[in-house]
Amino acid sequence: MAVAAGSQDTTAHPGAASRPARRDSTWWLLGLVIALGIVVRFPTLNQQSFWYDEAATWRIVAHGLGHVFATVPQTESTPPLYYVLLWVWSRVFGIGEVGLRSFSAVCSTLTIPVVWLIGRRLVSDRAGLIAALLTAVNPLLFWYAQEARAYSLLLLFSAVALLAFVGVLQAPTRGRVLVWSLASALALATHYYAAVMIVAEGAYLAIALGRRRLLTPDRIALGAGPVLAVGAALAPLLVSQNNGRASYIATQEGSLPYRIVELAKEDIIGQGQPEKVLLTALGAAFVLGALWLLLTKTGPRSRRAALTMATVGAGGVAIAIVISLLATDYFDTRNLMATWPPLLLVVAIGLAAARARRVGALLTAGLVVLSLVCVWNIVSIPRFQRPNWRGAVQAMGSGPTPRAIVTDLQSEIPLTPYLRRLAVYPAAGEPVREVDLIWLWRASQWGPLGPITPRPLAGFAPPQVIRTSSYVVLRYRAARPQPESAATLNALYPLASRALTLVQPAAR
């Protein structure tokens, strides 16, 4: 099932005089698609505040490079490459929301021309442009392009590795084999789950080249060497990081069958959405239409190319399922970002069917509009955004210090980028004139903000209530400093078992 070389899957070839004009139009269209991807990703980088995981990233890169290497093994479940690159990036662009997230946005944007090249090499310029367009507007990629975590870098390296994989199938030179291995090694150094695609692609290459009697010892060494070297270097870190800190995926995010279905849904419409069932049904209809075109309106070469992408993409998902069943269950859409490019290309090849150009264009337009609607929902509806710690801190204002802050058990990390001087409130108490309660609790990830009824605090005036759709701040103030125990302040929080009281000390 090797992929044939060439750029068009049509029986008629354009004349030589028309090729330069067509090539010029392709470059212009690609430029417009990339510009669209930039417009989708960059203007709202600072709209949302850091959430817990991003704040953890902030804490890692806000200090020296030595702190990065010392902290990642203790707090993260991924290799250090992303954090090292982000640390360098942050020295130029800063450690605010825009500074850190812009690295992910750039990685996600660079993925657009990479998938264009893959589609072009597999089938045609049209297939490449459709793949690039869907990459530019996809709501899942938009979400992680605006997150200071490793997933967009994983996506980029995995796409580059897939491009090199296609090149090896078409012409297995030693240089192309080495490029595939180096790109795969970089993906693995970014995220351990890159391994599912490395294994799927490596097995496919071994079978395809073996059938053509091209699986020579030098190609095996070049293909496996860098990946095995990086894997061996990361093995001790992987063992030490596999300490259960990511076990919430299996215990809190639904059963494995549910998460498999969520992978298919989120690949199309992204994270939480209003009218999720309707949007999912529409997206599934467009994708099924693309698969129907693939099976009925494309030539043998396009179908072979799509089968190759489906084999490695679904193969990566299947490997992740086996890992979840036999070892550690970390099956999650974001961890499987490496499988997104090949699965996208199956759809794009169907939409580019030469014998159904109008239908393909309509289905493509439908997917683009659906994607933009989903992106707009995220941008415009606070319920479907990250927890708004920054907004709550701004609502608190500067206030007198020391002051107590009562909020969720995991609040210290996401508050740290916005309140730089925080400590755990002493159990015996500390005299404070102000107590601020921050309430961002939701019963479900994309559910509405939970109700809260202010409770009185002896010695303090009834609280000022600052309420929005994404947070509630209750501000208690006293005429003079009042010593209150941590237990008394924790009791103000509606979920007492999840309460944590912090103190913002007076400035020195």
PDB file of N, CA and C in Angstrom, residues 8 10-20 22:
ATOM      1  N   GLN A   8      -1.223  15.011  -8.971  1.00  0.00           N
ATOM      2  CA  GLN A   8      -2.608  15.114  -9.383  1.00  0.00           C
ATOM      3  C   GLN A   8      -3.200  13.727  -9.555  1.00  0.00           C
ATOM      4  N   THR A  10      -5.882  12.918 -11.631  1.00  0.00           N
ATOM      5  CA  THR A  10      -6.814  13.139 -12.718  1.00  0.00           C
ATOM      6  C   THR A  10      -6.286  12.447 -13.950  1.00  0.00           C
ATOM      7  N   THR A  11      -7.169  12.156 -14.880  1.00  0.00           N
ATOM      8  CA  THR A  11      -6.755  11.501 -16.115  1.00  0.00           C
ATOM      9  C   THR A  11      -6.278  12.503 -17.146  1.00  0.00           C
ATOM     10  N   ALA A  12      -6.762  13.715 -17.052  1.00  0.00           N
ATOM     11  CA  ALA A  12      -6.325  14.757 -17.975  1.00  0.00           C
ATOM     12  C   ALA A  12      -5.281  15.626 -17.300  1.00  0.00           C
ATOM     13  N   HIS A  13      -4.230  15.931 -18.030  1.00  0.00           N
ATOM     14  CA  HIS A  13      -3.158  16.760 -17.478  1.00  0.00           C
ATOM     15  C   HIS A  13      -3.203  18.133 -18.120  1.00  0.00           C
ATOM     16  N   PRO A  14      -3.073  19.182 -17.355  1.00  0.00           N
ATOM     17  CA  PRO A  14      -3.093  20.528 -17.921  1.00  0.00           C
ATOM     18  C   PRO A  14      -1.894  20.752 -18.824  1.00  0.00           C
ATOM     19  N   GLY A  15      -2.081  21.602 -19.758  1.00  0.00           N
ATOM     20  CA  GLY A  15      -0.988  21.929 -20.644  1.00  0.00           C
ATOM     21  C   GLY A  15       0.118  22.668 -19.939  1.00  0.00           C
ATOM     22  N   ALA A  16       1.280  22.647 -20.536  1.00  0.00           N
ATOM     23  CA  ALA A  16       2.446  23.272 -19.903  1.00  0.00           C
ATOM     24  C   ALA A  16       2.223  24.753 -19.675  1.00  0.00           C
ATOM     25  N   ALA A  17       1.501  25.421 -20.585  1.00  0.00           N
ATOM     26  CA  ALA A  17       1.308  26.865 -20.460  1.00  0.00           C
ATOM     27  C   ALA A  17       0.430  27.219 -19.269  1.00  0.00           C
ATOM     28  N   SER A  18      -0.466  26.274 -18.870  1.00  0.00           N
ATOM     29  CA  SER A  18      -1.384  26.583 -17.772  1.00  0.00           C
ATOM     30  C   SER A  18      -0.788  26.279 -16.409  1.00  0.00           C
ATOM     31  N   ARG A  19       0.303  25.508 -16.368  1.00  0.00           N
ATOM     32  CA  ARG A  19       0.844  25.092 -15.068  1.00  0.00           C
ATOM     33  C   ARG A  19       1.363  26.255 -14.226  1.00  0.00           C
ATOM     34  N   PRO A  20       2.123  27.214 -14.796  1.00  0.00           N
ATOM     35  CA  PRO A  20       2.581  28.323 -13.947  1.00  0.00           C
ATOM     36  C   PRO A  20       1.435  29.115 -13.335  1.00  0.00           C
ATOM     37  N   ARG A  22      -1.596  28.028 -12.644  1.00  0.00           N
ATOM     38  CA  ARG A  22      -2.205  27.225 -11.590  1.00  0.00           C
ATOM     39  C   ARG A  22      -1.335  27.221 -10.356  1.00  0.00           C
TER      40      ARG A  22
END
